[in-house]
XYZ file of C-alpha atoms in Angstrom:
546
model
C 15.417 -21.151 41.774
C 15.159 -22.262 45.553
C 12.369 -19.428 45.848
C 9.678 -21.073 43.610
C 8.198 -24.635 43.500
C 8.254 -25.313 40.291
C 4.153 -27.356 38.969
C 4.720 -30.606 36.975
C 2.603 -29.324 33.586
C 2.201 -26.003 31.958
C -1.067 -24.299 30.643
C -1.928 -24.806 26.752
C -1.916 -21.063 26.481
C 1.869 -20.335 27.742
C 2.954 -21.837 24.419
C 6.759 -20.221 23.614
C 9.055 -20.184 20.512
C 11.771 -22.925 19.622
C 14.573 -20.883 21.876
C 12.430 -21.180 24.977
C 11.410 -23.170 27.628
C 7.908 -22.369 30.226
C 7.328 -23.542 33.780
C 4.856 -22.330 35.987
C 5.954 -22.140 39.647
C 4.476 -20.896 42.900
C 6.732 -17.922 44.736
C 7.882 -19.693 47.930
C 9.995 -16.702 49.183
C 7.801 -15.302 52.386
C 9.791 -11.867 52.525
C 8.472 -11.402 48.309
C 5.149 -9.039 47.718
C 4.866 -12.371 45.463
C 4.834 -14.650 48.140
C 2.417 -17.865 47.530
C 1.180 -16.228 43.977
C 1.808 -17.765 40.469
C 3.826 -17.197 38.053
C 5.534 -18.128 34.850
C 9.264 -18.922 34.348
C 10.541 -18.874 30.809
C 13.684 -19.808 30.038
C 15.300 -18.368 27.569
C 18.319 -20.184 25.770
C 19.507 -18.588 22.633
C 21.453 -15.397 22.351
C 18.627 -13.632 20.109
C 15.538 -14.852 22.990
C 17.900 -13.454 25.824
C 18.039 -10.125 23.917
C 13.991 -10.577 23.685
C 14.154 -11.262 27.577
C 16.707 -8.007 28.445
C 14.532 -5.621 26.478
C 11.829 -6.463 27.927
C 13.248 -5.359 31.628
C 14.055 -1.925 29.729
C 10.674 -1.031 28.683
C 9.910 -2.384 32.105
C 11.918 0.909 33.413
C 10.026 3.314 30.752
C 6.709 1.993 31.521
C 6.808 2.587 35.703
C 5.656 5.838 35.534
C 2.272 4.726 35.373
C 2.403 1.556 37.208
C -1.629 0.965 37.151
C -2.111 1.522 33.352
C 0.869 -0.823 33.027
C -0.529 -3.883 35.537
C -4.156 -3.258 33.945
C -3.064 -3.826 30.378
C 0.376 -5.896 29.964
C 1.680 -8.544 31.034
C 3.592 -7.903 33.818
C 7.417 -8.820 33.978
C 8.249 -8.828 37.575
C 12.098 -9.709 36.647
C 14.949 -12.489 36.043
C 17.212 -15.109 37.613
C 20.308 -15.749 36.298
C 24.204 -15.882 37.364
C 25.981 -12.949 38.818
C 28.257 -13.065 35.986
C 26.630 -11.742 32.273
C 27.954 -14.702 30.371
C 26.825 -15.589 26.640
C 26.045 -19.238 27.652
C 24.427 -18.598 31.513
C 20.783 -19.411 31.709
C 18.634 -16.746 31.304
C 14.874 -16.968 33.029
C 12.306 -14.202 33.094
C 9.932 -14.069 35.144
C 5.798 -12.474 34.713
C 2.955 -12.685 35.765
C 0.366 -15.413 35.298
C -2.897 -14.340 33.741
C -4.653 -17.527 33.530
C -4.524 -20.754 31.564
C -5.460 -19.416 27.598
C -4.422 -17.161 25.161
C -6.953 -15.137 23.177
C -6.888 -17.993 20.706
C -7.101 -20.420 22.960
C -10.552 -18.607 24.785
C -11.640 -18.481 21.156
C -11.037 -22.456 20.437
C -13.214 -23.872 22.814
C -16.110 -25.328 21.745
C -18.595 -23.086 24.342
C -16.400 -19.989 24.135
C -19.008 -17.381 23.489
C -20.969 -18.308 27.156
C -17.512 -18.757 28.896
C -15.891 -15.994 27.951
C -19.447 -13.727 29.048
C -19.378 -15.516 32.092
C -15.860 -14.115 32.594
C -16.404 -11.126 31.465
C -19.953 -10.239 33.788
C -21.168 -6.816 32.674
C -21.472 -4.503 35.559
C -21.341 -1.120 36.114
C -17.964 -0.819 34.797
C -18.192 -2.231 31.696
C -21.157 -0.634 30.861
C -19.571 2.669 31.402
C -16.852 1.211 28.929
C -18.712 -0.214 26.256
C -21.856 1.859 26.460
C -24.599 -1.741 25.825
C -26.148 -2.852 29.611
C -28.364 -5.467 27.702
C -27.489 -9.105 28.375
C -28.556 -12.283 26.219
C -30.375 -11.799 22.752
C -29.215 -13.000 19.523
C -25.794 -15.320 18.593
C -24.788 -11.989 16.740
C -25.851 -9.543 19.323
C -23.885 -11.587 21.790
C -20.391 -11.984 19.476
C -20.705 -8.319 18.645
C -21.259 -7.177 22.512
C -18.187 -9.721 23.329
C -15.916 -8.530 20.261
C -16.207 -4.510 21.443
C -15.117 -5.285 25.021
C -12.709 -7.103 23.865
C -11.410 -4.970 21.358
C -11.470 -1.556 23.196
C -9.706 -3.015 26.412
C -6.716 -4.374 23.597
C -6.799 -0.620 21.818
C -6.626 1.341 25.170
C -3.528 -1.300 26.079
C -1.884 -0.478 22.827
C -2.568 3.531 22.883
C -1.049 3.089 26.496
C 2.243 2.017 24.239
C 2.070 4.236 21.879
C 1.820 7.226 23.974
C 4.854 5.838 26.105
C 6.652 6.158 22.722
C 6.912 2.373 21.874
C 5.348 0.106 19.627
C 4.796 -3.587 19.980
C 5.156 -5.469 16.923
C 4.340 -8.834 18.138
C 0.368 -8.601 18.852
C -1.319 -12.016 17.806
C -3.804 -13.574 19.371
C -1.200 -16.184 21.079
C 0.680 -13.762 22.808
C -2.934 -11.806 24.262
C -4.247 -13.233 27.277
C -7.359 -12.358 29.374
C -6.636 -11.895 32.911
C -10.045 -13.623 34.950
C -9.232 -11.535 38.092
C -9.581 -7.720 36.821
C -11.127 -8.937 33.509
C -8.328 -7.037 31.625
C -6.734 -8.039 28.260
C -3.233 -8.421 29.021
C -0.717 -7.270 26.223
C 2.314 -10.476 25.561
C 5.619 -10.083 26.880
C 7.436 -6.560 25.111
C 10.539 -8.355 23.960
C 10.358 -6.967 20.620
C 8.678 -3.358 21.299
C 10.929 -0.573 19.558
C 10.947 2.831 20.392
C 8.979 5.274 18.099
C 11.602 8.240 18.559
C 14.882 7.037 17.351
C 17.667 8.928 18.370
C 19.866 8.579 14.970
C 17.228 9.705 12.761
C 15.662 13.528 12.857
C 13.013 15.460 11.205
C 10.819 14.088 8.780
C 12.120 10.499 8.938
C 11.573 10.140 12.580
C 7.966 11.299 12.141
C 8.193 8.500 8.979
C 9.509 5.912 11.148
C 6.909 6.466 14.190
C 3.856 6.361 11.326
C 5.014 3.107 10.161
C 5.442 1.331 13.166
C 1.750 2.573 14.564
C 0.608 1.573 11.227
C 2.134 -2.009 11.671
C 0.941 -2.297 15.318
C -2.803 -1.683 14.175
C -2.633 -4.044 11.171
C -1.933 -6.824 13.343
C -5.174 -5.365 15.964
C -7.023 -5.539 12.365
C -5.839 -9.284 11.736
C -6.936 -9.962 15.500
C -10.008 -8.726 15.376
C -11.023 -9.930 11.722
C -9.680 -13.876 13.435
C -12.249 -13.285 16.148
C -14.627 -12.435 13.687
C -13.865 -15.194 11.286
C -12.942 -17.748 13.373
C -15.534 -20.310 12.237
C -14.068 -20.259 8.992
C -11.413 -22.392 9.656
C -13.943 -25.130 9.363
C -14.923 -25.469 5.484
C -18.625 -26.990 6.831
C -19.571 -23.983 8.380
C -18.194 -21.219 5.736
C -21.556 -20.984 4.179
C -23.729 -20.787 7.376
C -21.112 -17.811 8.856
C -20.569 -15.966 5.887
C -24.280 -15.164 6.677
C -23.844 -14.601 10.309
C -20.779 -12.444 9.333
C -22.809 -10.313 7.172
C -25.576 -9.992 9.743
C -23.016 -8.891 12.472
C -20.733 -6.006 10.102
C -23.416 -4.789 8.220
C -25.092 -3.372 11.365
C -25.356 0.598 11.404
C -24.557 0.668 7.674
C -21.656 -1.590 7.649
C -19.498 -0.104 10.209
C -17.983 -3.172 11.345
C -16.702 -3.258 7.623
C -15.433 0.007 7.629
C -13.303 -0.246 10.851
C -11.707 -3.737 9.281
C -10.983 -1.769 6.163
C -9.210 1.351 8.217
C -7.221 -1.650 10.387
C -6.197 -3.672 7.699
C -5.487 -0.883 4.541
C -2.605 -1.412 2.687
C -0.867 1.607 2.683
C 0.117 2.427 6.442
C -0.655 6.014 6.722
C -3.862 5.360 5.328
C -4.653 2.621 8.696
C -6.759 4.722 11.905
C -5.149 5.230 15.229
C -6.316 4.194 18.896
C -8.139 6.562 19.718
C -9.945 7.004 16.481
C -10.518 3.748 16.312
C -11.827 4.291 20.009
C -14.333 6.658 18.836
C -15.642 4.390 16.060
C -19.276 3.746 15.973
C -19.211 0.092 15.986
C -16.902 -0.151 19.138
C -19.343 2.099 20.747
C -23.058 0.616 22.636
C -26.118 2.001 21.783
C -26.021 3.997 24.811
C -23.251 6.192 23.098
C -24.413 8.840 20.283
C -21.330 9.317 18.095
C -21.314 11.827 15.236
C -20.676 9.358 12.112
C -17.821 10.904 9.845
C -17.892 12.176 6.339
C -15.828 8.881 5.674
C -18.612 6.351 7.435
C -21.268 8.049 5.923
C -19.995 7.535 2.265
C -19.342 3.982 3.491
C -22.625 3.155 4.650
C -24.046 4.594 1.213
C -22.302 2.579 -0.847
C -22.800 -0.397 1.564
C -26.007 0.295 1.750
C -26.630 0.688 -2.346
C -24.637 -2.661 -2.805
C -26.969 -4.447 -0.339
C -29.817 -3.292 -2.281
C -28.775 -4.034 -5.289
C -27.707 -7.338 -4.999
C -31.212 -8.060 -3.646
C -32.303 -8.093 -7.340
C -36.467 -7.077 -6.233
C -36.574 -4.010 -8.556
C -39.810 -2.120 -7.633
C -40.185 1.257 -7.900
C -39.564 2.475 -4.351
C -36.422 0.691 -4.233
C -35.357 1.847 -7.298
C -35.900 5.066 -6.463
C -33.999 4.360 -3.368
C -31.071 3.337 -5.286
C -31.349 6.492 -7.843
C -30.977 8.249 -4.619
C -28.079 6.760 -2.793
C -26.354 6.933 -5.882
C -26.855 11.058 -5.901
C -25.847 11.228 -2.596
C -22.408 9.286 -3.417
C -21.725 11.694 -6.591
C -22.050 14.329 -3.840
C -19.766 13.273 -1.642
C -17.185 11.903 -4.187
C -14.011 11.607 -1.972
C -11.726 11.802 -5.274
C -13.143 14.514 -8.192
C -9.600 15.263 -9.042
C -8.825 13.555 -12.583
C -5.071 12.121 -10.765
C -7.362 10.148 -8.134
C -8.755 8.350 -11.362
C -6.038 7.506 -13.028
C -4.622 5.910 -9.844
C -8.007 4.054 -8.618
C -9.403 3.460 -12.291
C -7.277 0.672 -14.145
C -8.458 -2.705 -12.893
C -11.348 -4.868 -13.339
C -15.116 -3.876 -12.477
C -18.031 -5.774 -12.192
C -21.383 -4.156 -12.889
C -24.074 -4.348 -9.902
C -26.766 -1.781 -10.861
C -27.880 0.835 -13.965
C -30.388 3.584 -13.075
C -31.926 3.090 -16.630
C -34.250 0.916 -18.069
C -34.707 -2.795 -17.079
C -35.698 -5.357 -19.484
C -35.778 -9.338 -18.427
C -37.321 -12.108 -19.523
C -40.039 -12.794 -17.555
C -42.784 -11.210 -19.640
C -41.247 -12.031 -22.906
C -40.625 -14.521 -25.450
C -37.659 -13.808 -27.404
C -36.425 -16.024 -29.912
C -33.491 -16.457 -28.814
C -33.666 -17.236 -24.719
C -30.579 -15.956 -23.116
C -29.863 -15.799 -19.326
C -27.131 -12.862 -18.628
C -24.551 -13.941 -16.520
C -22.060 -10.799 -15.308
C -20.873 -7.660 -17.502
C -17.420 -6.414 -16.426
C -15.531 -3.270 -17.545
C -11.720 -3.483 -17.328
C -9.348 -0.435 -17.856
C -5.674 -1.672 -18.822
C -2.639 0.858 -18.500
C -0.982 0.774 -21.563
C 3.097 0.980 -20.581
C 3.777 3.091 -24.085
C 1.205 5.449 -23.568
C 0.380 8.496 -21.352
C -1.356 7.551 -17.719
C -4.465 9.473 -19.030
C -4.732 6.930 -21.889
C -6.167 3.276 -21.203
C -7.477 0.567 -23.046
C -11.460 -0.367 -21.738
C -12.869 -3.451 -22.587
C -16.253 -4.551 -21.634
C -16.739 -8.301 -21.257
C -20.578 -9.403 -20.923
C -20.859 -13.476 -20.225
C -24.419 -14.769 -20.866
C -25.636 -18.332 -21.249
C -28.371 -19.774 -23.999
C -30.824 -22.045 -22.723
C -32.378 -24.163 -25.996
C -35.710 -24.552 -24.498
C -38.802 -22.234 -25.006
C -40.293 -22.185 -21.473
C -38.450 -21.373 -18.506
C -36.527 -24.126 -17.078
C -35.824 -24.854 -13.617
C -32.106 -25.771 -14.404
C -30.488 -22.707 -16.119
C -28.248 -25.369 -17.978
C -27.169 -24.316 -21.542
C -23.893 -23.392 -23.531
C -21.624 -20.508 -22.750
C -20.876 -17.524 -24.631
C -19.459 -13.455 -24.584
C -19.301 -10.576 -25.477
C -16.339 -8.560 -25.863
C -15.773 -4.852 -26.639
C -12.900 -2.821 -26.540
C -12.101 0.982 -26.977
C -9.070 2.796 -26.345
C -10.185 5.593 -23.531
C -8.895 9.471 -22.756
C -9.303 11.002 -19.333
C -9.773 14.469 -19.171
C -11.322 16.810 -16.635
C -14.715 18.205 -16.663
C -17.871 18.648 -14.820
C -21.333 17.881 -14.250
C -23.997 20.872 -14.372
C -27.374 20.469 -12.169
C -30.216 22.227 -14.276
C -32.256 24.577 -11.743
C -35.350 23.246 -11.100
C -37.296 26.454 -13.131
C -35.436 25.070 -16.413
C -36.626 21.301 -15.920
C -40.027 20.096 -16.031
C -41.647 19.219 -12.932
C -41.314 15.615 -11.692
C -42.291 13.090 -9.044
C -38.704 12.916 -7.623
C -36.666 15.590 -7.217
C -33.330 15.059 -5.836
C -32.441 18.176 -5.720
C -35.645 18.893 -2.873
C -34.939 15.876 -1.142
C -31.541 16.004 -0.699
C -31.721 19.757 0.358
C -34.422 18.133 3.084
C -31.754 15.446 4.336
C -28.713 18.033 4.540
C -31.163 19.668 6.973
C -32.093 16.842 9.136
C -30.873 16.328 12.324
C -28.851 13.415 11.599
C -26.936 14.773 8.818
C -26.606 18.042 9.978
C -22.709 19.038 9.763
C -21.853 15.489 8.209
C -19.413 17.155 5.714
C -18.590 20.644 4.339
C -22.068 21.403 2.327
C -23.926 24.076 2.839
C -26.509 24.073 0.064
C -26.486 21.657 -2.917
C -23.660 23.193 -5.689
C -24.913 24.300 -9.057
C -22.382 21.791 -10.202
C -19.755 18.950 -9.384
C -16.241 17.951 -10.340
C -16.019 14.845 -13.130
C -13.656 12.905 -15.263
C -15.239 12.979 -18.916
C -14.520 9.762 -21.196
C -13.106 10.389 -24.579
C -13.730 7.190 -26.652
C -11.827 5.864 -29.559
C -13.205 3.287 -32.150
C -14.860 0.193 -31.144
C -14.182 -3.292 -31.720
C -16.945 -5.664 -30.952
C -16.384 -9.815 -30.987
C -18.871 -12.323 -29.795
C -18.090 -16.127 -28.964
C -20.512 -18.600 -29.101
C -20.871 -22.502 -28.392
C -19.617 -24.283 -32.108
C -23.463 -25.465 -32.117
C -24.607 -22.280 -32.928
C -22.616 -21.011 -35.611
C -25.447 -20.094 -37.748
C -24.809 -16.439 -38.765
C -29.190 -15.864 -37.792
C -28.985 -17.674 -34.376
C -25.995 -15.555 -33.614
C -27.889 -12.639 -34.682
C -30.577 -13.141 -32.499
C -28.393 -13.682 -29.511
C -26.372 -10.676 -30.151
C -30.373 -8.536 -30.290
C -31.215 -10.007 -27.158
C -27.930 -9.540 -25.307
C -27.972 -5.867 -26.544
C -31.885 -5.734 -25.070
C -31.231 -6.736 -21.272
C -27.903 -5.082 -20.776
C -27.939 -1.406 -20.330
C -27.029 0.129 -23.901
C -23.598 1.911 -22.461
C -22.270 -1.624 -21.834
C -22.346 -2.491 -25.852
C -21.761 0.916 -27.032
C -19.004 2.255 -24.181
C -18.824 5.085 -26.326
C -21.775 6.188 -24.715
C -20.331 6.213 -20.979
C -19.470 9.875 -21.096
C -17.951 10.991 -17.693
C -17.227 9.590 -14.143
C -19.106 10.759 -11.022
C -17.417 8.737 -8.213
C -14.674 6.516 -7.456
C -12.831 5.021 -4.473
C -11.219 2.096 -4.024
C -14.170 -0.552 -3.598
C -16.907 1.470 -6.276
C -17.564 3.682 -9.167
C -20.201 4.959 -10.944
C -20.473 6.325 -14.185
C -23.128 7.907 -16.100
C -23.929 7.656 -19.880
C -25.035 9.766 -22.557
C -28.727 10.202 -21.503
C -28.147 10.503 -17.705
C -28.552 7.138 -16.236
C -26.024 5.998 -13.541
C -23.684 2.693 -13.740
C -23.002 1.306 -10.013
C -19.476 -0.964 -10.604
C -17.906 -2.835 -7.943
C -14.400 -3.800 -7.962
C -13.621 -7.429 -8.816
């Protein structure tokens, strides 16, 4: 210890576990390459942090070969005192390198983060070669999302550089992440606890098992990092509203891809979570100086995105719904699960409805006897353990709310009530024929023309395996069983004519496949966020999961 001066206070971002202890120190020792330079001594005390501390010389040894990836992306370990003798109970001190005063969280606490951290991270010449965006200032979101992609494609190419060294480092958090102001490098924490991807004892397919599962882990916990730097205002409950509109703004750019790379980081079944370098090539990592080929996979995320967006926006005029008639065609076509197994395993659950293709009837123009304000219609398909997995019980549950007085109030206040009707349903496979235009009548909108147009289009040429639009497409048809319909209303209007009346008017503004499920005769897409159904006489039913 005679070879460092040891400083009086530590840096808030060094911050270590219960078996460890942190100085910084200044190398003293004139013949060291480390001589007058800082660094950070961490003692390590029990028997499980020395084993943290020993393994992290090891992959010290495997990671020399390529000595600049290694000093541009981790945190360097430059070695240990201790005694000449290995004891159990001898003090145990590594010894890395000091990248500043913050962790990643720590940059992200302060309270003018977004211009420090810029500062810190000037764009020149290199970075825009990295990140493919040379502009500078704009927009709160423009700036987060600029900062987030350097940030997150210098952590990816640090943890590719692990994984391609054949270890994984199972302890990334924001705490244990620092940014390095000299070379403006994220610096991966201390690899006490990396494990190697090839195990020796295992062989075959369990190796290849094992070294899927611990990528899979290692980018969950990028996914967690990155959804903390986007959601980091949110551990304030006064400003949840105001970001969950600035969060909205900033993912649904370029038809949601910010969502779709949190969704491929964070799924829950780890063979199902993107690698480095896909995630690398992902269109919201990449500047608008980069022209990346979307995927089949972000393209049928951005429709549905897209359609959702839309839809929620609740300004029905014709374009638009025309719009939405169209997305939803495109979807059917590029269905990522026609088999009938892919919807018995994504079907059961709850779903809310956000759209119908048909008619639309409100209450604006009208003055129904009964006024009743719909509130949300939900179809739920229940497993029942007794019978086959192509069997399930549906139930559709409309809530609506009466409101006593004739005009239209400006507080929707009124009592409660629902709808309730279950079925037992049969899945079975089928499919959906598209009549050739000389059969059908002429119309205004064809999607059969315009959809032929888009395949064509520069954009979407080669997105997907379609050559020319298929005389038909893979479905699941609905085989109903017998209905049974129950309403509950508020005890004030038990009067069999009031609760006939309601019951008319509910059954007017819903779309009629949501009363009469029998009518919902076959499934034309599902995944795990949406599905849409069509009834009887051809209109579509956009659900969202709940």
């Amino acid at each position: 210890m005679s070879d460092f001066v040891v400083c009086d206070r530590v840096s808030v971002g060094h911050q270590g576990r219960g078996d460890e202890m942190i100085f910084e120190a200044t190398v003293t020792d004139s013949e060291s390459p480390l001589y007058n330079s800082r660094v950070v001594l961490r003692e390590l005390t029990s028997v499980q942090a020395k084993r943290r501390g020993r393994r992290a010389l090891q992959v010290l040894k495997k990671l020399v070969r390529q000595r600049l990836m290694y000093h541009a992306y981790a945190m360097q370990v430059h070695g240990y005192v201790s005694p000449s003798k290995d004891g159990e109970d001898d003090p145990f001190i590594l010894v890395h390198g000091y990248h500043g005063s913050y962790s990643l969280r720590h940059w992200l606490q302060l309270s003018d983060w977004l211009p420090t951290l810029e500062a810190t991270l000037a764009l020149d010449e290199e970075w825009v070669r990295r990140v493919g965006d040379d502009t500078i200032g704009g927009p709160a979101v423009t700036r987060q999302l600029r900062l987030i992609r350097i940030i997150m494609r210098d952590l990816l190419i640090g943890v590719n550089y692990l994984h391609s060294h054949g270890l994984a480092h199972t302890q990334l958090r924001l705490e244990n992440v620092h940014l390095c102001p000299v070379d403006r490098h994220i610096k991966v924490g201390i690899l006490g606890n990396a494990v190697d991807l090839h195990n020796s004892d295992s062989k075959g397919t369990d190796n290849l098992d094992r070294k899927a599962m611990m990528i899979a882990f290692d980018m969950r916990c990028v996914g967690f990092m990155m959804s903390k730097m986007v959601l980091k205002e949110l551990m304030d409950s006064a400003n949840f509203t105001k970001f969950m509109s600035f969060l909205n703004k900033m993912l649904d750019r370029n038809w949601g891809a910010g969502w779709h790379l949190l969704s491929l980081l964070l799924a829950t079944k780890p063979f199902a979570r993107i690698s480095c370098l896909e995630a690398l090539r992902h269109p919201f990592l990449c500047g608008p100086k980069w022209r990346i080929d979307p995927s089949i996979d972000l393209v049928r995320w951005g429709l549905g995105s897209t359609a959702v967006r839309m839809a929620e926006d609740y300004i029905y005029s014709r374009p638009q719904r025309r719009r939405l008639a169209y997305f939803i065609e495109l979807m059917e076509l590029l269905n990522p699960h026609p088999m009938l197994k892919n919807w018995n395993d994504f079907l059961h659950g709850r779903w809310r409805l956000l759209y119908c293709t048909g008619q639309h009837i409100g209450l604006t123009l009208r003055q129904p006897p009964q006024r009743t304000l719909i509130g949300n219609a939900y179809l739920t398909f229940t497993r029942d353990e007794d019978a086959n997995e192509t069997t399930l019980q549906l139930t559709s549950e409309i809530t609506f709310k009466l409101m006593p007085s004739s005009s239209w109030p400006h507080n929707k206040s009124g009592p409660h009530g629902s709808l309730l009707i279950n079925s037992i349903v049969r899945t079975t496979p089928g499919r959906r024929l598209y009549l050739k235009e000389a059969e059908t009548s002429p119309s205004k909108f064809s999607f059969q023309e315009s959809v032929s147009q888009l395949m064509g289009s520069k954009k979407w040429k080669g997105v997907g395996s379609l050559k020319e639009l298929p005389h038909s497409l893979p479905s699941t048809k609905l085989v109903h069983g017998e209905l049974d319909v129950k309403m509950n209303l508020d005890p004030s209007h038990a009067n069999v004519g009031e609760a006939q009346a309601v019951l008319n008017e509910v059954r007017i503004q819903i779309p009629p496949e949501m009363f009469d499920i029998t009518k919902l005769v076959c499934g034309t897409y599902i995944d795990s966020r949406m599905m849409v159904l069509r009834g009887v006489n051809g209109s579509a039913l956009l659900f969202t999961r709940s």
